[in-house]
PDB file of C-alpha atoms in Angstrom:
ATOM      1  CA  MET A   1      95.894 116.021  65.294  1.00 43.00           C
ATOM      2  CA  SER A   2      93.800 114.149  62.747  1.00 42.00           C
ATOM      3  CA  MET A   3      91.598 111.199  63.582  1.00 39.00           C
ATOM      4  CA  ALA A   4      93.610 108.971  61.252  1.00 42.00           C
ATOM      5  CA  THR A   5      96.925 109.797  62.888  1.00 48.00           C
ATOM      6  CA  THR A   6      95.536 109.272  66.360  1.00 51.00           C
ATOM      7  CA  GLY A   7      94.016 105.971  65.283  1.00 58.00           C
ATOM      8  CA  HIS A   8      97.379 104.906  63.931  1.00 70.00           C
ATOM      9  CA  LEU A   9      99.022 105.343  67.345  1.00 75.00           C
ATOM     10  CA  ALA A  10      96.196 103.439  69.020  1.00 75.00           C
ATOM     11  CA  ARG A  11      96.699 100.512  66.612  1.00 78.00           C
ATOM     12  CA  ILE A  12     100.443 100.453  67.343  1.00 81.00           C
ATOM     13  CA  LEU A  13      99.774 100.404  71.085  1.00 80.00           C
ATOM     14  CA  ILE A  14      97.196  97.617  70.788  1.00 78.00           C
ATOM     15  CA  ASP A  15      98.799  95.425  68.111  1.00 81.00           C
ATOM     16  CA  ASN A  16     102.307  95.605  69.575  1.00 83.00           C
ATOM     17  CA  GLN A  17     101.530  95.719  73.283  1.00 81.00           C
ATOM     18  CA  GLU A  18     103.612  92.680  74.257  1.00 83.00           C
ATOM     19  CA  ALA A  19     106.687  93.701  72.244  1.00 83.00           C
ATOM     20  CA  LEU A  20     106.341  97.299  73.408  1.00 85.00           C
ATOM     21  CA  LEU A  21     105.946  96.191  77.023  1.00 84.00           C
ATOM     22  CA  GLU A  22     109.079  94.022  76.918  1.00 83.00           C
ATOM     23  CA  GLY A  23     111.180  96.727  75.276  1.00 82.00           C
ATOM     24  CA  TRP A  24     109.908  99.312  77.718  1.00 84.00           C
ATOM     25  CA  LEU A  25     110.490  97.181  80.808  1.00 81.00           C
ATOM     26  CA  GLY A  26     113.954  96.156  79.638  1.00 77.00           C
ATOM     27  CA  GLY A  27     115.115  99.759  79.417  1.00 71.00           C
ATOM     28  CA  MET A  28     113.302 100.866  82.572  1.00 74.00           C
ATOM     29  CA  LEU A  29     114.473  98.020  84.816  1.00 68.00           C
ATOM     30  CA  SER A  30     118.067  98.372  83.637  1.00 68.00           C
ATOM     31  CA  ARG A  31     118.103 101.909  85.068  1.00 63.00           C
ATOM     32  CA  MET A  32     116.593 100.979  88.425  1.00 59.00           C
ATOM     33  CA  VAL A  33     118.957 101.342  91.379  1.00 54.00           C
ATOM     34  CA  ARG A  34     116.813  99.200  93.678  1.00 55.00           C
ATOM     35  CA  ARG A  35     115.715  95.950  92.070  1.00 54.00           C
ATOM     36  CA  ASP A  36     113.785  93.096  93.575  1.00 60.00           C
ATOM     37  CA  LYS A  37     111.212  90.621  92.306  1.00 65.00           C
ATOM     38  CA  ALA A  38     108.309  92.293  94.073  1.00 63.00           C
ATOM     39  CA  ALA A  39     109.155  95.724  92.649  1.00 68.00           C
ATOM     40  CA  GLU A  40     109.647  94.334  89.140  1.00 73.00           C
ATOM     41  CA  GLY A  41     106.322  92.513  89.303  1.00 77.00           C
ATOM     42  CA  GLU A  42     104.533  95.663  90.424  1.00 80.00           C
ATOM     43  CA  ILE A  43     106.128  97.751  87.676  1.00 82.00           C
ATOM     44  CA  ARG A  44     105.236  95.141  85.047  1.00 83.00           C
ATOM     45  CA  GLN A  45     101.618  95.170  86.170  1.00 86.00           C
ATOM     46  CA  GLN A  46     101.483  98.989  86.174  1.00 87.00           C
ATOM     47  CA  ALA A  47     103.132  99.199  82.756  1.00 87.00           C
ATOM     48  CA  GLY A  48     100.654  96.761  81.199  1.00 87.00           C
ATOM     49  CA  ARG A  49      97.704  98.652  82.647  1.00 89.00           C
ATOM     50  CA  PHE A  50      99.192 101.968  81.525  1.00 90.00           C
ATOM     51  CA  LEU A  51      99.545 100.838  77.892  1.00 87.00           C
ATOM     52  CA  THR A  52      95.970  99.584  77.829  1.00 87.00           C
ATOM     53  CA  LEU A  53      94.589 102.826  79.279  1.00 89.00           C
ATOM     54  CA  VAL A  54      96.634 105.029  76.935  1.00 88.00           C
ATOM     55  CA  ALA A  55      95.458 103.095  73.881  1.00 84.00           C
ATOM     56  CA  ARG A  56      91.872 103.378  75.095  1.00 85.00           C
ATOM     57  CA  ALA A  57      92.240 107.123  75.749  1.00 85.00           C
ATOM     58  CA  VAL A  58      93.745 107.765  72.299  1.00 82.00           C
ATOM     59  CA  GLU A  59      90.900 105.881  70.622  1.00 78.00           C
ATOM     60  CA  ARG A  60      88.222 107.508  72.751  1.00 76.00           C
ATOM     61  CA  GLY A  61      89.624 111.005  72.779  1.00 63.00           C
ATOM     62  CA  GLN A  62      90.719 111.213  69.145  1.00 55.00           C
ATOM     63  CA  ALA A  63      93.271 113.808  70.284  1.00 65.00           C
ATOM     64  CA  TYR A  64      96.368 114.122  72.452  1.00 75.00           C
ATOM     65  CA  ASP A  65      94.849 116.518  74.971  1.00 82.00           C
ATOM     66  CA  PHE A  66      96.056 114.909  78.204  1.00 87.00           C
ATOM     67  CA  ASP A  67      93.749 117.152  80.271  1.00 86.00           C
ATOM     68  CA  ALA A  68      90.639 115.929  78.424  1.00 86.00           C
ATOM     69  CA  PRO A  69      88.089 113.647  80.166  1.00 87.00           C
ATOM     70  CA  ALA A  70      89.170 110.713  77.987  1.00 87.00           C
ATOM     71  CA  TRP A  71      92.493 110.653  79.859  1.00 90.00           C
ATOM     72  CA  ALA A  72      90.966 110.616  83.353  1.00 90.00           C
ATOM     73  CA  GLU A  73      91.873 106.962  84.026  1.00 91.00           C
ATOM     74  CA  VAL A  74      95.466 107.535  82.875  1.00 91.00           C
ATOM     75  CA  ARG A  75      95.785 110.574  85.137  1.00 92.00           C
ATOM     76  CA  GLN A  76      94.388 108.609  88.085  1.00 93.00           C
ATOM     77  CA  LEU A  77      96.844 105.754  87.515  1.00 92.00           C
ATOM     78  CA  LEU A  78      99.822 108.107  87.273  1.00 92.00           C
ATOM     79  CA  ALA A  79      98.703 109.992  90.382  1.00 92.00           C
ATOM     80  CA  GLU A  80      98.457 106.740  92.369  1.00 90.00           C
ATOM     81  CA  MET A  81     101.851 105.572  91.133  1.00 89.00           C
ATOM     82  CA  SER A  82     103.512 108.903  91.956  1.00 90.00           C
ATOM     83  CA  ALA A  83     102.069 108.908  95.487  1.00 89.00           C
ATOM     84  CA  ALA A  84     103.263 105.329  96.021  1.00 87.00           C
ATOM     85  CA  ARG A  85     106.774 106.194  94.822  1.00 86.00           C
ATOM     86  CA  VAL A  86     106.972 109.035  97.336  1.00 86.00           C
ATOM     87  CA  ARG A  87     106.290 106.553 100.151  1.00 82.00           C
ATOM     88  CA  GLN A  88     108.755 104.063  98.660  1.00 81.00           C
ATOM     89  CA  GLY A  89     111.568 106.626  98.570  1.00 81.00           C
ATOM     90  CA  PHE A  90     111.919 107.022  94.800  1.00 82.00           C
ATOM     91  CA  SER A  91     113.302 110.276  93.398  1.00 84.00           C
ATOM     92  CA  PRO A  92     111.331 112.546  91.018  1.00 86.00           C
ATOM     93  CA  THR A  93     113.639 111.485  88.174  1.00 84.00           C
ATOM     94  CA  GLU A  94     112.977 107.802  88.827  1.00 82.00           C
ATOM     95  CA  THR A  95     109.248 108.505  88.987  1.00 85.00           C
ATOM     96  CA  ALA A  96     109.127 110.403  85.689  1.00 86.00           C
ATOM     97  CA  GLY A  97     111.413 107.799  84.136  1.00 84.00           C
ATOM     98  CA  PHE A  98     108.450 105.407  84.098  1.00 86.00           C
ATOM     99  CA  ILE A  99     106.975 107.546  81.312  1.00 88.00           C
ATOM    100  CA  PHE A 100     110.069 108.784  79.515  1.00 87.00           C
ATOM    101  CA  SER A 101     111.606 105.317  79.146  1.00 86.00           C
ATOM    102  CA  LEU A 102     108.636 104.281  76.982  1.00 86.00           C
ATOM    103  CA  LYS A 103     109.440 106.845  74.299  1.00 87.00           C
ATOM    104  CA  GLU A 104     112.421 104.981  72.837  1.00 86.00           C
ATOM    105  CA  PRO A 105     110.682 101.649  72.031  1.00 86.00           C
ATOM    106  CA  LEU A 106     107.521 103.460  70.961  1.00 87.00           C
ATOM    107  CA  PHE A 107     109.390 105.754  68.576  1.00 87.00           C
ATOM    108  CA  ALA A 108     111.177 102.713  67.123  1.00 87.00           C
ATOM    109  CA  LEU A 109     107.801 101.173  66.289  1.00 86.00           C
ATOM    110  CA  LEU A 110     106.582 104.449  64.810  1.00 85.00           C
ATOM    111  CA  ARG A 111     109.645 104.716  62.574  1.00 87.00           C
ATOM    112  CA  SER A 112     109.165 101.160  61.396  1.00 85.00           C
ATOM    113  CA  SER A 113     105.450 101.593  60.759  1.00 81.00           C
ATOM    114  CA  LEU A 114     105.659 104.989  59.007  1.00 81.00           C
ATOM    115  CA  ALA A 115     108.963 104.572  57.190  1.00 84.00           C
ATOM    116  CA  ALA A 116     107.240 105.121  53.853  1.00 85.00           C
ATOM    117  CA  ASP A 117     105.662 108.427  54.920  1.00 83.00           C
ATOM    118  CA  PRO A 118     108.324 110.773  56.398  1.00 86.00           C
ATOM    119  CA  ALA A 119     105.893 113.663  56.837  1.00 85.00           C
ATOM    120  CA  ALA A 120     103.424 111.559  58.795  1.00 82.00           C
ATOM    121  CA  LEU A 121     106.292 110.076  60.830  1.00 82.00           C
ATOM    122  CA  ALA A 122     107.635 113.516  61.754  1.00 86.00           C
ATOM    123  CA  ALA A 123     104.173 114.717  62.812  1.00 84.00           C
ATOM    124  CA  GLU A 124     103.460 111.548  64.790  1.00 83.00           C
ATOM    125  CA  VAL A 125     106.811 111.609  66.607  1.00 84.00           C
ATOM    126  CA  SER A 126     106.360 115.292  67.463  1.00 86.00           C
ATOM    127  CA  ASP A 127     102.811 114.925  68.784  1.00 85.00           C
ATOM    128  CA  THR A 128     103.539 111.684  70.631  1.00 86.00           C
ATOM    129  CA  GLY A 129     106.669 113.206  72.166  1.00 87.00           C
ATOM    130  CA  MET A 130     104.722 116.198  73.461  1.00 89.00           C
ATOM    131  CA  LEU A 131     102.038 113.901  74.863  1.00 88.00           C
ATOM    132  CA  PHE A 132     104.529 111.786  76.793  1.00 89.00           C
ATOM    133  CA  ASP A 133     106.408 114.878  77.981  1.00 90.00           C
ATOM    134  CA  ARG A 134     103.122 116.165  79.383  1.00 91.00           C
ATOM    135  CA  MET A 135     102.496 112.863  81.150  1.00 91.00           C
ATOM    136  CA  GLY A 136     106.042 112.859  82.537  1.00 91.00           C
ATOM    137  CA  LEU A 137     105.570 116.366  83.919  1.00 91.00           C
ATOM    138  CA  PHE A 138     102.251 115.292  85.394  1.00 92.00           C
ATOM    139  CA  THR A 139     103.969 112.518  87.353  1.00 92.00           C
ATOM    140  CA  ILE A 140     106.506 115.022  88.702  1.00 91.00           C
ATOM    141  CA  GLU A 141     103.707 117.400  89.742  1.00 91.00           C
ATOM    142  CA  GLU A 142     101.868 114.594  91.520  1.00 91.00           C
ATOM    143  CA  TYR A 143     105.105 113.419  93.112  1.00 90.00           C
ATOM    144  CA  GLN A 144     105.722 116.937  94.430  1.00 90.00           C
ATOM    145  CA  LYS A 145     102.197 117.116  95.859  1.00 89.00           C
ATOM    146  CA  GLY A 146     102.690 113.777  97.572  1.00 87.00           C
ATOM    147  CA  ARG A 147     106.041 114.780  99.001  1.00 87.00           C
ATOM    148  CA  GLU A 148     104.651 118.073 100.300  1.00 87.00           C
ATOM    149  CA  SER A 149     101.814 116.159 101.943  1.00 84.00           C
ATOM    150  CA  VAL A 150     104.303 113.831 103.640  1.00 81.00           C
ATOM    151  CA  ILE A 151     106.426 116.777 104.799  1.00 83.00           C
ATOM    152  CA  MET A 152     103.388 118.575 106.211  1.00 79.00           C
ATOM    153  CA  ARG A 153     102.294 115.446 108.055  1.00 77.00           C
ATOM    154  CA  GLN A 154     105.787 114.947 109.461  1.00 71.00           C
ATOM    155  CA  GLN A 155     105.914 118.589 110.545  1.00 69.00           C
ATOM    156  CA  GLN A 156     102.589 118.167 112.332  1.00 66.00           C
ATOM    157  CA  GLU A 157     103.844 115.025 114.055  1.00 60.00           C
ATOM    158  CA  LEU A 158     107.047 116.801 115.106  1.00 65.00           C
ATOM    159  CA  LEU A 159     105.008 119.689 116.493  1.00 60.00           C
ATOM    160  CA  GLU A 160     102.962 117.300 118.567  1.00 56.00           C
ATOM    161  CA  LEU A 161     106.062 115.479 119.787  1.00 57.00           C
ATOM    162  CA  SER A 162     107.813 118.752 120.640  1.00 60.00           C
ATOM    163  CA  THR A 163     104.949 119.960 122.852  1.00 68.00           C
ATOM    164  CA  PRO A 164     104.471 117.222 125.464  1.00 79.00           C
ATOM    165  CA  VAL A 165     102.191 117.927 128.405  1.00 84.00           C
ATOM    166  CA  VAL A 166     103.272 115.987 131.501  1.00 84.00           C
ATOM    167  CA  GLN A 167     101.534 115.606 134.837  1.00 87.00           C
ATOM    168  CA  LEU A 168     103.864 116.562 137.691  1.00 87.00           C
ATOM    169  CA  TRP A 169     101.330 116.178 140.513  1.00 88.00           C
ATOM    170  CA  LYS A 170      97.694 115.297 140.948  1.00 88.00           C
ATOM    171  CA  ASP A 171      96.463 118.743 139.897  1.00 90.00           C
ATOM    172  CA  VAL A 172      99.645 120.112 138.294  1.00 92.00           C
ATOM    173  CA  LEU A 173     100.639 119.926 134.619  1.00 92.00           C
ATOM    174  CA  ALA A 174     103.855 121.061 132.965  1.00 90.00           C
ATOM    175  CA  LEU A 175     104.332 122.116 129.351  1.00 87.00           C
ATOM    176  CA  PRO A 176     108.042 122.525 128.473  1.00 87.00           C
ATOM    177  CA  LEU A 177     108.528 124.495 125.275  1.00 82.00           C
ATOM    178  CA  ILE A 178     111.675 124.211 123.152  1.00 79.00           C
ATOM    179  CA  GLY A 179     112.329 126.220 120.004  1.00 76.00           C
ATOM    180  CA  THR A 180     110.415 128.962 118.256  1.00 73.00           C
ATOM    181  CA  LEU A 181     106.794 129.535 119.179  1.00 71.00           C
ATOM    182  CA  ASP A 182     104.900 130.536 116.038  1.00 72.00           C
ATOM    183  CA  SER A 183     101.175 130.611 115.232  1.00 72.00           C
ATOM    184  CA  ALA A 184     100.985 127.004 114.016  1.00 71.00           C
ATOM    185  CA  ARG A 185     102.833 125.648 117.026  1.00 73.00           C
ATOM    186  CA  THR A 186     100.802 127.796 119.413  1.00 75.00           C
ATOM    187  CA  GLN A 187      97.650 126.127 118.102  1.00 78.00           C
ATOM    188  CA  VAL A 188      99.122 122.678 118.778  1.00 79.00           C
ATOM    189  CA  VAL A 189     100.346 123.784 122.225  1.00 80.00           C
ATOM    190  CA  MET A 190      96.928 125.112 123.110  1.00 83.00           C
ATOM    191  CA  GLU A 191      95.084 122.022 121.883  1.00 84.00           C
ATOM    192  CA  ASN A 192      97.420 119.623 123.718  1.00 85.00           C
ATOM    193  CA  LEU A 193      97.268 121.603 126.946  1.00 87.00           C
ATOM    194  CA  LEU A 194      93.479 121.978 126.927  1.00 89.00           C
ATOM    195  CA  GLN A 195      93.010 118.292 126.127  1.00 89.00           C
ATOM    196  CA  LYS A 196      95.267 117.312 129.032  1.00 90.00           C
ATOM    197  CA  ILE A 197      93.388 119.665 131.377  1.00 91.00           C
ATOM    198  CA  ILE A 198      90.145 117.956 130.404  1.00 91.00           C
ATOM    199  CA  GLU A 199      91.631 114.478 130.900  1.00 90.00           C
ATOM    200  CA  THR A 200      93.240 115.158 134.288  1.00 90.00           C
ATOM    201  CA  GLY A 201      91.090 117.918 135.749  1.00 90.00           C
ATOM    202  CA  ALA A 202      94.275 119.823 136.636  1.00 91.00           C
ATOM    203  CA  SER A 203      93.961 123.263 138.185  1.00 92.00           C
ATOM    204  CA  ILE A 204      97.535 124.468 137.585  1.00 93.00           C
ATOM    205  CA  ALA A 205      99.543 124.409 134.344  1.00 92.00           C
ATOM    206  CA  ILE A 206     103.201 125.401 134.245  1.00 92.00           C
ATOM    207  CA  ILE A 207     104.403 126.691 130.879  1.00 89.00           C
ATOM    208  CA  ASP A 208     108.189 126.510 130.861  1.00 89.00           C
ATOM    209  CA  ILE A 209     109.927 128.654 128.212  1.00 85.00           C
ATOM    210  CA  THR A 210     113.513 127.899 129.237  1.00 85.00           C
ATOM    211  CA  GLY A 211     114.099 126.362 125.808  1.00 82.00           C
ATOM    212  CA  VAL A 212     112.545 129.255 123.850  1.00 79.00           C
ATOM    213  CA  PRO A 213     115.508 131.199 122.422  1.00 78.00           C
ATOM    214  CA  THR A 214     113.825 134.596 122.047  1.00 76.00           C
ATOM    215  CA  VAL A 215     110.615 136.204 123.153  1.00 76.00           C
ATOM    216  CA  ASP A 216     109.182 138.973 120.986  1.00 77.00           C
ATOM    217  CA  THR A 217     105.755 140.584 120.871  1.00 77.00           C
ATOM    218  CA  LEU A 218     104.279 137.746 118.815  1.00 78.00           C
ATOM    219  CA  VAL A 219     105.614 135.035 121.140  1.00 77.00           C
ATOM    220  CA  ALA A 220     104.309 136.941 124.165  1.00 79.00           C
ATOM    221  CA  GLN A 221     100.882 137.230 122.554  1.00 80.00           C
ATOM    222  CA  HIS A 222     100.863 133.493 121.872  1.00 80.00           C
ATOM    223  CA  LEU A 223     101.703 132.796 125.515  1.00 81.00           C
ATOM    224  CA  LEU A 224      98.928 135.079 126.723  1.00 83.00           C
ATOM    225  CA  LYS A 225      96.423 133.372 124.408  1.00 84.00           C
ATOM    226  CA  THR A 226      97.415 129.983 125.810  1.00 85.00           C
ATOM    227  CA  VAL A 227      97.066 131.283 129.373  1.00 87.00           C
ATOM    228  CA  ALA A 228      93.625 132.737 128.573  1.00 88.00           C
ATOM    229  CA  ALA A 229      92.435 129.484 126.973  1.00 89.00           C
ATOM    230  CA  ALA A 230      93.591 127.461 130.007  1.00 89.00           C
ATOM    231  CA  ARG A 231      91.765 129.814 132.362  1.00 90.00           C
ATOM    232  CA  LEU A 232      88.561 129.299 130.421  1.00 90.00           C
ATOM    233  CA  MET A 233      88.990 125.585 131.153  1.00 89.00           C
ATOM    234  CA  GLY A 234      89.413 126.305 134.887  1.00 89.00           C
ATOM    235  CA  ALA A 235      93.207 126.087 135.150  1.00 90.00           C
ATOM    236  CA  ASP A 236      95.624 128.839 136.176  1.00 91.00           C
ATOM    237  CA  CYS A 237      98.986 129.110 134.442  1.00 91.00           C
ATOM    238  CA  ILE A 238     102.469 129.795 135.737  1.00 91.00           C
ATOM    239  CA  ILE A 239     105.164 130.795 133.256  1.00 89.00           C
ATOM    240  CA  SER A 240     108.653 129.641 134.187  1.00 90.00           C
ATOM    241  CA  GLY A 241     112.043 130.013 132.552  1.00 87.00           C
ATOM    242  CA  ILE A 242     112.049 133.821 132.597  1.00 82.00           C
ATOM    243  CA  ARG A 243     115.734 134.592 132.089  1.00 82.00           C
ATOM    244  CA  PRO A 244     117.108 138.125 132.712  1.00 82.00           C
ATOM    245  CA  GLN A 245     117.355 138.971 129.022  1.00 80.00           C
ATOM    246  CA  ILE A 246     113.808 137.717 128.398  1.00 78.00           C
ATOM    247  CA  ALA A 247     112.536 139.773 131.355  1.00 80.00           C
ATOM    248  CA  GLN A 248     114.184 142.893 129.894  1.00 82.00           C
ATOM    249  CA  THR A 249     112.712 142.179 126.472  1.00 78.00           C
ATOM    250  CA  ILE A 250     109.205 141.764 127.884  1.00 78.00           C
ATOM    251  CA  VAL A 251     109.527 145.055 129.769  1.00 81.00           C
ATOM    252  CA  HIS A 252     110.797 146.892 126.684  1.00 81.00           C
ATOM    253  CA  LEU A 253     107.977 145.462 124.579  1.00 76.00           C
ATOM    254  CA  GLY A 254     105.426 146.671 127.116  1.00 78.00           C
ATOM    255  CA  VAL A 255     103.802 143.233 127.381  1.00 73.00           C
ATOM    256  CA  ASN A 256     101.458 143.045 130.358  1.00 73.00           C
ATOM    257  CA  LEU A 257     102.061 139.875 132.403  1.00 72.00           C
ATOM    258  CA  GLU A 258     100.750 141.288 135.663  1.00 75.00           C
ATOM    259  CA  ASP A 259      97.939 138.730 135.865  1.00 80.00           C
ATOM    260  CA  VAL A 260     100.295 135.795 135.271  1.00 83.00           C
ATOM    261  CA  ILE A 261     102.621 134.289 137.858  1.00 87.00           C
ATOM    262  CA  THR A 262     106.166 134.089 136.461  1.00 86.00           C
ATOM    263  CA  LYS A 263     109.183 132.289 137.873  1.00 88.00           C
ATOM    264  CA  ALA A 264     112.812 131.980 136.870  1.00 87.00           C
ATOM    265  CA  THR A 265     112.943 128.171 136.939  1.00 89.00           C
ATOM    266  CA  LEU A 266     110.607 125.223 136.583  1.00 89.00           C
ATOM    267  CA  ALA A 267     111.512 124.124 140.120  1.00 90.00           C
ATOM    268  CA  ASP A 268     110.378 127.471 141.546  1.00 90.00           C
ATOM    269  CA  ALA A 269     107.138 127.285 139.573  1.00 91.00           C
ATOM    270  CA  PHE A 270     106.516 123.732 140.783  1.00 91.00           C
ATOM    271  CA  LEU A 271     106.858 124.827 144.436  1.00 90.00           C
ATOM    272  CA  VAL A 272     104.319 127.612 143.858  1.00 90.00           C
ATOM    273  CA  ALA A 273     101.975 125.139 142.160  1.00 91.00           C
ATOM    274  CA  LEU A 274     102.214 122.711 145.074  1.00 90.00           C
ATOM    275  CA  LYS A 275     101.294 125.473 147.534  1.00 89.00           C
ATOM    276  CA  ARG A 276      98.355 126.474 145.354  1.00 87.00           C
ATOM    277  CA  VAL A 277      96.949 122.935 145.416  1.00 85.00           C
ATOM    278  CA  GLY A 278      97.598 122.546 149.148  1.00 83.00           C
ATOM    279  CA  ALA A 279     100.493 120.105 148.896  1.00 77.00           C
ATOM    280  CA  THR A 280     103.820 120.288 150.708  1.00 73.00           C
ATOM    281  CA  VAL A 281     107.226 118.751 150.128  1.00 70.00           C
ATOM    282  CA  VAL A 282     109.183 117.625 153.196  1.00 71.00           C
ATOM    283  CA  ARG A 283     112.875 116.871 152.982  1.00 69.00           C
ATOM    284  CA  ALA A 284     113.605 113.442 154.405  1.00 66.00           C
ATOM    285  CA  GLU A 285     116.485 113.305 156.882  1.00 63.00           C
ATOM    286  CA  THR A 286     119.178 110.875 155.779  1.00 55.00           C
ATOM    287  CA  ALA A 287     120.444 108.679 158.590  1.00 49.00           C
ATOM    288  CA  LEU A 288     124.220 108.491 158.897  1.00 48.00           C
TER     289      LEU A 288
END
């Protein structure tokens, strides 16, 4: 890309910014599914800033290398816009459309300005098209990063919500587990349980696996790690919810649970825990 050609694009962007902005916004807003005054005002502001930064980058960079330092401000703006559109519920197509919808009015200005030089027009349209395609792809990449970040945060929040630690008695905690117990969830389980032990000073923790569909070697190892971590904090663990099929699986796997108290139900484990802390439950007689 020659300096003269690049300078020509910069002049078009600067000299025709208002006309280009109106043509761009008209096409972009007409395709928007969700329209309101606040959104339109924000898009207008972003579009004006984008045109200014692109013109400055073309002048400064003297090339269409979007990854060059001259385009740093443009990349930052597009990254911020893409992240915001993830939170606002826009689709990747709508996000990239911010860039692609500018091509039509810009190409119209290029054709008008370079009508007398077909060769220069063809080169300019080709290079400008590739530049805007690269920027459009950049917005999609940033959108994908933002969406993955949101998904990861939501997964972490779901993990924390799915591993509640409740206090059943003064020194007794219960941790009901539902679903698959993998390495990531085991870490959350362990952190939540240890934090609750510190807060309450509990001496007994019941880990109920009634809602765990299957227990394999990995799940058993995760349970044993949690039990070991709790013991280091001064709390003994009782594992409840040992169904017949799970008991058979544990035996076949050769997992050693001899040092851990196990019970078939949470109620049975709770009774054991009460005895361990010196508490008793007395059935009240109902008067007829």
